[in-house]
PDB file of C-alpha atoms and ligand atoms in Angstrom:
ATOM      1  CA  MET A   1     -10.483 -25.329  11.918  1.00  0.00           C
ATOM      2  CA  SER A   2     -10.416 -22.385  14.268  1.00  0.00           C
ATOM      3  CA  HIS A   3     -13.197 -21.930  16.811  1.00  0.00           C
ATOM      4  CA  ARG A   4     -14.816 -18.809  18.244  1.00  0.00           C
ATOM      5  CA  ILE A   5     -16.258 -19.902  21.540  1.00  0.00           C
ATOM      6  CA  LEU A   6     -18.092 -17.929  24.208  1.00  0.00           C
ATOM      7  CA  LEU A   7     -18.268 -19.407  27.716  1.00  0.00           C
ATOM      8  CA  LEU A   8     -20.977 -17.957  29.931  1.00  0.00           C
ATOM      9  CA  GLY A   9     -21.702 -18.607  33.582  1.00  0.00           C
ATOM     10  CA  ALA A  10     -21.738 -17.083  37.038  1.00  0.00           C
ATOM     11  CA  PRO A  11     -18.572 -16.168  38.926  1.00  0.00           C
ATOM     12  CA  GLY A  12     -17.231 -19.500  40.179  1.00  0.00           C
ATOM     13  CA  ALA A  13     -18.946 -21.586  37.486  1.00  0.00           C
ATOM     14  CA  GLY A  14     -15.583 -22.719  36.123  1.00  0.00           C
ATOM     15  CA  LYS A  15     -15.210 -20.453  33.077  1.00  0.00           C
ATOM     16  CA  GLY A  16     -11.529 -19.764  33.746  1.00  0.00           C
ATOM     17  CA  THR A  17     -10.594 -23.410  34.297  1.00  0.00           C
ATOM     18  CA  GLN A  18     -12.492 -24.631  31.244  1.00  0.00           C
ATOM     19  CA  SER A  19     -11.345 -21.782  29.006  1.00  0.00           C
ATOM     20  CA  LYS A  20      -7.710 -22.568  29.744  1.00  0.00           C
ATOM     21  CA  LYS A  21      -8.247 -26.216  28.845  1.00  0.00           C
ATOM     22  CA  LEU A  22     -10.115 -25.296  25.659  1.00  0.00           C
ATOM     23  CA  ALA A  23      -7.413 -22.848  24.603  1.00  0.00           C
ATOM     24  CA  GLU A  24      -4.797 -25.587  24.983  1.00  0.00           C
ATOM     25  CA  GLU A  25      -6.848 -28.314  23.317  1.00  0.00           C
ATOM     26  CA  TYR A  26      -7.758 -26.315  20.212  1.00  0.00           C
ATOM     27  CA  ASP A  27      -4.859 -23.863  20.132  1.00  0.00           C
ATOM     28  CA  LEU A  28      -7.057 -20.820  20.732  1.00  0.00           C
ATOM     29  CA  GLU A  29      -6.449 -17.430  22.278  1.00  0.00           C
ATOM     30  CA  HIS A  30      -7.852 -17.269  25.828  1.00  0.00           C
ATOM     31  CA  VAL A  31      -9.480 -13.835  26.009  1.00  0.00           C
ATOM     32  CA  THR A  32     -10.454 -13.041  29.573  1.00  0.00           C
ATOM     33  CA  THR A  33     -11.460  -9.584  30.719  1.00  0.00           C
ATOM     34  CA  GLY A  34     -10.966 -10.472  34.401  1.00  0.00           C
ATOM     35  CA  ASP A  35      -7.277 -11.345  33.917  1.00  0.00           C
ATOM     36  CA  ALA A  36      -6.733  -8.386  31.587  1.00  0.00           C
ATOM     37  CA  LEU A  37      -8.235  -6.016  34.143  1.00  0.00           C
ATOM     38  CA  ARG A  38      -6.306  -7.560  37.056  1.00  0.00           C
ATOM     39  CA  ALA A  39      -3.097  -6.956  35.104  1.00  0.00           C
ATOM     40  CA  ASN A  40      -4.121  -3.308  34.554  1.00  0.00           C
ATOM     41  CA  LYS A  41      -5.855  -2.471  37.831  1.00  0.00           C
ATOM     42  CA  ASP A  42      -4.265   0.949  38.129  1.00  0.00           C
ATOM     43  CA  MET A  43      -4.578   1.978  34.496  1.00  0.00           C
ATOM     44  CA  GLU A  44      -5.924   5.550  34.328  1.00  0.00           C
ATOM     45  CA  THR A  45      -9.156   5.880  32.359  1.00  0.00           C
ATOM     46  CA  GLU A  46     -11.680   8.673  32.199  1.00  0.00           C
ATOM     47  CA  TYR A  47     -13.783   6.652  34.665  1.00  0.00           C
ATOM     48  CA  GLY A  48     -10.945   6.198  37.148  1.00  0.00           C
ATOM     49  CA  THR A  49      -8.948   3.006  37.565  1.00  0.00           C
ATOM     50  CA  PRO A  50     -10.462  -0.516  37.292  1.00  0.00           C
ATOM     51  CA  ARG A  51      -9.338  -1.237  40.867  1.00  0.00           C
ATOM     52  CA  SER A  52     -12.134   0.611  42.668  1.00  0.00           C
ATOM     53  CA  PHE A  53     -14.848  -1.186  40.686  1.00  0.00           C
ATOM     54  CA  MET A  54     -13.215  -4.583  41.025  1.00  0.00           C
ATOM     55  CA  GLU A  55     -12.638  -4.329  44.760  1.00  0.00           C
ATOM     56  CA  ALA A  56     -16.323  -3.511  45.212  1.00  0.00           C
ATOM     57  CA  GLY A  57     -17.359  -6.463  43.034  1.00  0.00           C
ATOM     58  CA  GLU A  58     -18.932  -4.089  40.511  1.00  0.00           C
ATOM     59  CA  LEU A  59     -18.600  -3.997  36.751  1.00  0.00           C
ATOM     60  CA  VAL A  60     -15.839  -1.904  35.215  1.00  0.00           C
ATOM     61  CA  PRO A  61     -17.463   0.624  32.793  1.00  0.00           C
ATOM     62  CA  ASP A  62     -18.324  -0.783  29.366  1.00  0.00           C
ATOM     63  CA  PRO A  63     -16.065   1.454  27.211  1.00  0.00           C
ATOM     64  CA  VAL A  64     -12.977   0.263  29.104  1.00  0.00           C
ATOM     65  CA  VAL A  65     -13.889  -3.392  28.788  1.00  0.00           C
ATOM     66  CA  ASN A  66     -15.135  -3.157  25.206  1.00  0.00           C
ATOM     67  CA  GLU A  67     -11.828  -1.692  24.103  1.00  0.00           C
ATOM     68  CA  ILE A  68      -9.867  -4.521  25.746  1.00  0.00           C
ATOM     69  CA  VAL A  69     -12.017  -7.144  24.036  1.00  0.00           C
ATOM     70  CA  GLU A  70     -11.969  -5.500  20.625  1.00  0.00           C
ATOM     71  CA  ALA A  71      -8.162  -5.282  20.649  1.00  0.00           C
ATOM     72  CA  ALA A  72      -7.798  -8.896  21.806  1.00  0.00           C
ATOM     73  CA  LEU A  73     -10.232 -10.306  19.238  1.00  0.00           C
ATOM     74  CA  ALA A  74      -8.664  -8.340  16.409  1.00  0.00           C
ATOM     75  CA  GLU A  75      -5.419 -10.198  17.026  1.00  0.00           C
ATOM     76  CA  ALA A  76      -6.954 -13.633  17.519  1.00  0.00           C
ATOM     77  CA  ASP A  77      -7.653 -16.181  14.841  1.00  0.00           C
ATOM     78  CA  GLY A  78      -9.673 -18.476  17.057  1.00  0.00           C
ATOM     79  CA  PHE A  79     -10.566 -17.657  20.631  1.00  0.00           C
ATOM     80  CA  VAL A  80     -12.391 -18.626  23.762  1.00  0.00           C
ATOM     81  CA  LEU A  81     -13.982 -15.639  25.427  1.00  0.00           C
ATOM     82  CA  ASP A  82     -14.385 -15.736  29.213  1.00  0.00           C
ATOM     83  CA  GLY A  83     -15.913 -13.087  31.501  1.00  0.00           C
ATOM     84  CA  TYR A  84     -17.449 -10.993  28.724  1.00  0.00           C
ATOM     85  CA  PRO A  85     -20.176  -9.966  27.862  1.00  0.00           C
ATOM     86  CA  ARG A  86     -21.498  -9.284  31.359  1.00  0.00           C
ATOM     87  CA  ASN A  87     -24.457  -7.085  30.409  1.00  0.00           C
ATOM     88  CA  LEU A  88     -26.735  -6.586  27.401  1.00  0.00           C
ATOM     89  CA  ASP A  89     -24.842  -3.536  26.088  1.00  0.00           C
ATOM     90  CA  GLN A  90     -21.618  -5.547  26.012  1.00  0.00           C
ATOM     91  CA  ALA A  91     -23.473  -8.378  24.236  1.00  0.00           C
ATOM     92  CA  GLU A  92     -24.657  -5.925  21.601  1.00  0.00           C
ATOM     93  CA  TYR A  93     -21.136  -4.578  21.159  1.00  0.00           C
ATOM     94  CA  LEU A  94     -19.752  -8.092  20.812  1.00  0.00           C
ATOM     95  CA  SER A  95     -22.266  -8.941  18.098  1.00  0.00           C
ATOM     96  CA  GLU A  96     -20.975  -5.948  16.106  1.00  0.00           C
ATOM     97  CA  ILE A  97     -17.328  -6.985  16.220  1.00  0.00           C
ATOM     98  CA  THR A  98     -17.413 -10.756  15.739  1.00  0.00           C
ATOM     99  CA  ASP A  99     -19.422 -13.894  14.951  1.00  0.00           C
ATOM    100  CA  LEU A 100     -19.439 -16.761  17.404  1.00  0.00           C
ATOM    101  CA  ASP A 101     -19.720 -20.424  16.550  1.00  0.00           C
ATOM    102  CA  ALA A 102     -20.486 -21.765  20.018  1.00  0.00           C
ATOM    103  CA  VAL A 103     -22.166 -20.169  23.044  1.00  0.00           C
ATOM    104  CA  ILE A 104     -21.915 -22.418  26.075  1.00  0.00           C
ATOM    105  CA  TYR A 105     -23.497 -21.797  29.467  1.00  0.00           C
ATOM    106  CA  LEU A 106     -21.981 -23.509  32.516  1.00  0.00           C
ATOM    107  CA  ASP A 107     -24.849 -24.147  34.877  1.00  0.00           C
ATOM    108  CA  VAL A 108     -23.932 -24.282  38.591  1.00  0.00           C
ATOM    109  CA  ASP A 109     -26.176 -23.965  41.617  1.00  0.00           C
ATOM    110  CA  GLU A 110     -25.948 -20.759  43.649  1.00  0.00           C
ATOM    111  CA  ASP A 111     -24.792 -22.298  46.968  1.00  0.00           C
ATOM    112  CA  VAL A 112     -22.101 -24.252  45.152  1.00  0.00           C
ATOM    113  CA  LEU A 113     -20.879 -20.956  43.645  1.00  0.00           C
ATOM    114  CA  VAL A 114     -20.316 -19.293  47.022  1.00  0.00           C
ATOM    115  CA  ASP A 115     -18.327 -22.305  48.285  1.00  0.00           C
ATOM    116  CA  ARG A 116     -16.258 -22.386  45.119  1.00  0.00           C
ATOM    117  CA  LEU A 117     -15.470 -18.664  45.216  1.00  0.00           C
ATOM    118  CA  THR A 118     -14.601 -18.365  48.907  1.00  0.00           C
ATOM    119  CA  GLY A 119     -12.438 -21.535  48.810  1.00  0.00           C
ATOM    120  CA  ARG A 120     -10.616 -20.588  45.622  1.00  0.00           C
ATOM    121  CA  ARG A 121      -6.881 -19.888  45.786  1.00  0.00           C
ATOM    122  CA  VAL A 122      -4.773 -18.695  42.865  1.00  0.00           C
ATOM    123  CA  CYS A 123      -1.061 -18.796  42.232  1.00  0.00           C
ATOM    124  CA  ASP A 124       0.530 -15.403  42.528  1.00  0.00           C
ATOM    125  CA  GLU A 125       3.126 -16.362  39.895  1.00  0.00           C
ATOM    126  CA  CYS A 126       1.423 -18.417  37.173  1.00  0.00           C
ATOM    127  CA  GLY A 127      -2.305 -17.940  37.828  1.00  0.00           C
ATOM    128  CA  ALA A 128      -3.087 -21.652  38.369  1.00  0.00           C
ATOM    129  CA  ASN A 129      -6.342 -22.220  40.284  1.00  0.00           C
ATOM    130  CA  TYR A 130      -6.925 -24.369  43.365  1.00  0.00           C
ATOM    131  CA  HIS A 131      -9.641 -24.915  45.938  1.00  0.00           C
ATOM    132  CA  VAL A 132      -8.902 -25.508  49.609  1.00  0.00           C
ATOM    133  CA  ASP A 133     -11.301 -28.508  49.749  1.00  0.00           C
ATOM    134  CA  PHE A 134     -12.172 -29.586  46.201  1.00  0.00           C
ATOM    135  CA  GLN A 135      -8.779 -29.224  44.540  1.00  0.00           C
ATOM    136  CA  PRO A 136      -6.091 -28.682  47.171  1.00  0.00           C
ATOM    137  CA  PRO A 137      -2.425 -28.316  46.220  1.00  0.00           C
ATOM    138  CA  GLU A 138      -0.010 -31.001  47.422  1.00  0.00           C
ATOM    139  CA  GLU A 139       1.473 -28.610  49.942  1.00  0.00           C
ATOM    140  CA  PRO A 140      -0.891 -25.998  51.441  1.00  0.00           C
ATOM    141  CA  GLY A 141      -0.262 -22.500  50.099  1.00  0.00           C
ATOM    142  CA  VAL A 142       2.235 -23.631  47.437  1.00  0.00           C
ATOM    143  CA  CYS A 143       1.542 -23.965  43.698  1.00  0.00           C
ATOM    144  CA  ASP A 144       2.031 -27.523  42.334  1.00  0.00           C
ATOM    145  CA  GLU A 145       2.954 -26.118  38.918  1.00  0.00           C
ATOM    146  CA  CYS A 146       5.581 -23.504  39.740  1.00  0.00           C
ATOM    147  CA  GLY A 147       6.113 -23.346  43.522  1.00  0.00           C
ATOM    148  CA  GLY A 148       4.588 -19.832  43.702  1.00  0.00           C
ATOM    149  CA  ASP A 149       2.503 -18.585  46.640  1.00  0.00           C
ATOM    150  CA  LEU A 150      -1.218 -19.309  46.616  1.00  0.00           C
ATOM    151  CA  ILE A 151      -3.346 -16.323  47.552  1.00  0.00           C
ATOM    152  CA  GLN A 152      -7.020 -15.531  47.889  1.00  0.00           C
ATOM    153  CA  ARG A 153      -8.306 -12.942  45.431  1.00  0.00           C
ATOM    154  CA  GLU A 154      -9.576  -9.983  47.408  1.00  0.00           C
ATOM    155  CA  ASP A 155     -12.914 -10.163  45.614  1.00  0.00           C
ATOM    156  CA  ASP A 156     -13.308 -13.848  46.567  1.00  0.00           C
ATOM    157  CA  GLN A 157     -13.861 -12.910  50.218  1.00  0.00           C
ATOM    158  CA  GLU A 158     -17.414 -13.710  51.164  1.00  0.00           C
ATOM    159  CA  ASP A 159     -18.983 -10.222  51.143  1.00  0.00           C
ATOM    160  CA  THR A 160     -17.547  -9.267  47.769  1.00  0.00           C
ATOM    161  CA  ALA A 161     -18.249 -12.717  46.318  1.00  0.00           C
ATOM    162  CA  ARG A 162     -21.927 -12.314  47.252  1.00  0.00           C
ATOM    163  CA  GLU A 163     -21.974  -8.832  45.726  1.00  0.00           C
ATOM    164  CA  ARG A 164     -20.517 -10.235  42.492  1.00  0.00           C
ATOM    165  CA  LEU A 165     -23.255 -12.859  42.378  1.00  0.00           C
ATOM    166  CA  GLU A 166     -25.851 -10.117  42.846  1.00  0.00           C
ATOM    167  CA  VAL A 167     -24.289  -8.093  40.006  1.00  0.00           C
ATOM    168  CA  TYR A 168     -24.333 -11.283  37.920  1.00  0.00           C
ATOM    169  CA  ARG A 169     -28.046 -11.884  38.573  1.00  0.00           C
ATOM    170  CA  GLU A 170     -28.956  -8.343  37.683  1.00  0.00           C
ATOM    171  CA  ASN A 171     -26.697  -7.737  34.681  1.00  0.00           C
ATOM    172  CA  THR A 172     -25.491 -11.029  33.234  1.00  0.00           C
ATOM    173  CA  GLU A 173     -28.503 -13.329  33.571  1.00  0.00           C
ATOM    174  CA  PRO A 174     -30.299 -11.207  30.932  1.00  0.00           C
ATOM    175  CA  VAL A 175     -27.350 -11.914  28.598  1.00  0.00           C
ATOM    176  CA  ILE A 176     -27.914 -15.635  29.050  1.00  0.00           C
ATOM    177  CA  GLU A 177     -31.625 -15.164  28.350  1.00  0.00           C
ATOM    178  CA  HIS A 178     -30.725 -13.176  25.241  1.00  0.00           C
ATOM    179  CA  PHE A 179     -28.632 -16.012  23.769  1.00  0.00           C
ATOM    180  CA  ARG A 180     -31.260 -18.555  24.849  1.00  0.00           C
ATOM    181  CA  ASP A 181     -33.944 -16.557  23.006  1.00  0.00           C
ATOM    182  CA  GLU A 182     -31.728 -16.469  19.921  1.00  0.00           C
ATOM    183  CA  GLY A 183     -31.645 -20.275  20.092  1.00  0.00           C
ATOM    184  CA  VAL A 184     -27.850 -20.505  20.173  1.00  0.00           C
ATOM    185  CA  LEU A 185     -27.256 -21.256  23.867  1.00  0.00           C
ATOM    186  CA  VAL A 186     -26.038 -24.725  24.777  1.00  0.00           C
ATOM    187  CA  GLU A 187     -26.285 -25.563  28.478  1.00  0.00           C
ATOM    188  CA  VAL A 188     -23.715 -27.745  30.170  1.00  0.00           C
ATOM    189  CA  ASP A 189     -23.953 -29.032  33.740  1.00  0.00           C
ATOM    190  CA  GLY A 190     -21.055 -27.273  35.449  1.00  0.00           C
ATOM    191  CA  GLU A 191     -21.131 -29.265  38.677  1.00  0.00           C
ATOM    192  CA  GLY A 192     -19.093 -32.285  37.610  1.00  0.00           C
ATOM    193  CA  THR A 193     -15.336 -32.625  37.968  1.00  0.00           C
ATOM    194  CA  PRO A 194     -13.272 -30.335  35.717  1.00  0.00           C
ATOM    195  CA  ASN A 195     -12.595 -33.263  33.359  1.00  0.00           C
ATOM    196  CA  GLU A 196     -16.256 -34.317  33.182  1.00  0.00           C
ATOM    197  CA  VAL A 197     -17.327 -30.770  32.377  1.00  0.00           C
ATOM    198  CA  PHE A 198     -14.546 -30.465  29.801  1.00  0.00           C
ATOM    199  CA  ASP A 199     -15.687 -33.640  28.017  1.00  0.00           C
ATOM    200  CA  GLU A 200     -19.192 -32.233  27.712  1.00  0.00           C
ATOM    201  CA  ILE A 201     -17.886 -28.941  26.381  1.00  0.00           C
ATOM    202  CA  THR A 202     -15.681 -30.574  23.748  1.00  0.00           C
ATOM    203  CA  ASP A 203     -18.703 -32.629  22.599  1.00  0.00           C
ATOM    204  CA  VAL A 204     -20.545 -29.370  22.008  1.00  0.00           C
ATOM    205  CA  VAL A 205     -17.613 -27.704  20.260  1.00  0.00           C
ATOM    206  CA  GLU A 206     -17.138 -30.659  17.914  1.00  0.00           C
ATOM    207  CA  SER A 207     -20.810 -31.179  17.115  1.00  0.00           C
TER     208      SER A 207
HETATM  209  P1  AMP B   1     -13.628 -12.247  36.853  1.00  0.00           P
HETATM  210  O1  AMP B   1     -12.214 -12.639  37.042  1.00  0.00           O
HETATM  211  O2  AMP B   1     -14.164 -12.579  35.499  1.00  0.00           O
HETATM  212  O3  AMP B   1     -14.516 -12.741  37.946  1.00  0.00           O
HETATM  213  O4  AMP B   1     -13.661 -10.642  36.917  1.00  0.00           O
HETATM  214  C1  AMP B   1     -13.218  -9.947  38.069  1.00  0.00           C
HETATM  215  C2  AMP B   1     -13.754  -8.528  38.064  1.00  0.00           C
HETATM  216  O5  AMP B   1     -13.293  -7.827  36.909  1.00  0.00           O
HETATM  217  C3  AMP B   1     -15.265  -8.399  38.007  1.00  0.00           C
HETATM  218  O6  AMP B   1     -15.877  -8.533  39.291  1.00  0.00           O
HETATM  219  C4  AMP B   1     -15.422  -6.991  37.429  1.00  0.00           C
HETATM  220  O7  AMP B   1     -15.163  -6.000  38.404  1.00  0.00           O
HETATM  221  C5  AMP B   1     -14.307  -6.939  36.413  1.00  0.00           C
HETATM  222  N1  AMP B   1     -14.744  -7.433  35.085  1.00  0.00           N
HETATM  223  C6  AMP B   1     -14.338  -8.570  34.450  1.00  0.00           C
HETATM  224  N2  AMP B   1     -14.952  -8.715  33.265  1.00  0.00           N
HETATM  225  C7  AMP B   1     -15.781  -7.639  33.134  1.00  0.00           C
HETATM  226  C8  AMP B   1     -16.702  -7.209  32.143  1.00  0.00           C
HETATM  227  N3  AMP B   1     -16.923  -7.921  31.029  1.00  0.00           N
HETATM  228  N4  AMP B   1     -17.375  -6.049  32.348  1.00  0.00           N
HETATM  229  C9  AMP B   1     -17.174  -5.313  33.449  1.00  0.00           C
HETATM  230  N5  AMP B   1     -16.334  -5.668  34.451  1.00  0.00           N
HETATM  231  C10 AMP B   1     -15.633  -6.822  34.298  1.00  0.00           C
END
């Protein structure tokens, strides 16, 4: 059976890590607006390029993001959606283009989020995620998976990370409330190890 899963949570809650694992486990498409936008930072749109919004920690305009998601979902049988919807208008749009069978919220405390974001390092080559303290690579600065260079995302520097959390509180928390009000939100404690959190998520998906 194919699943249509939405993972919600703040920046740094672990959506990317868990989505990748879910996509592998259940053979789903990993649809992530953050990665799609990073790969198309300088794409010309009528609003300008995504880059300026992303470097400021702000949301890229809805029409740009909605189009990316619609195209990705149209091609996917089952999927795990990560990083979208980030405001109520996007949530409304999503409800018009698909039905979800699980909406999971990864709950992580605010001060943990800042530490996770500022310590995060990503592989320049394959996108694997690390953390300087919580999940260090065997050799500092080098990806265990592919030997690529580990870099810090520009928007993971402290000022921009804090701005992203502010944007999250203002725009995305109402989305979480919306799904909670609908009675479909399942909350998972996002502060365990990646494997502990994954076990909880798979319990939800299979229930
Ligand atoms: P992420 O990797 O999910 O943290 O996303 C990185 C950045 O991409 C965000 O700070 C936004 O600038 C942009 N972005 C990603 N997803 C969305 C979305 N659904 N709506 C608007 N902007 C987004």
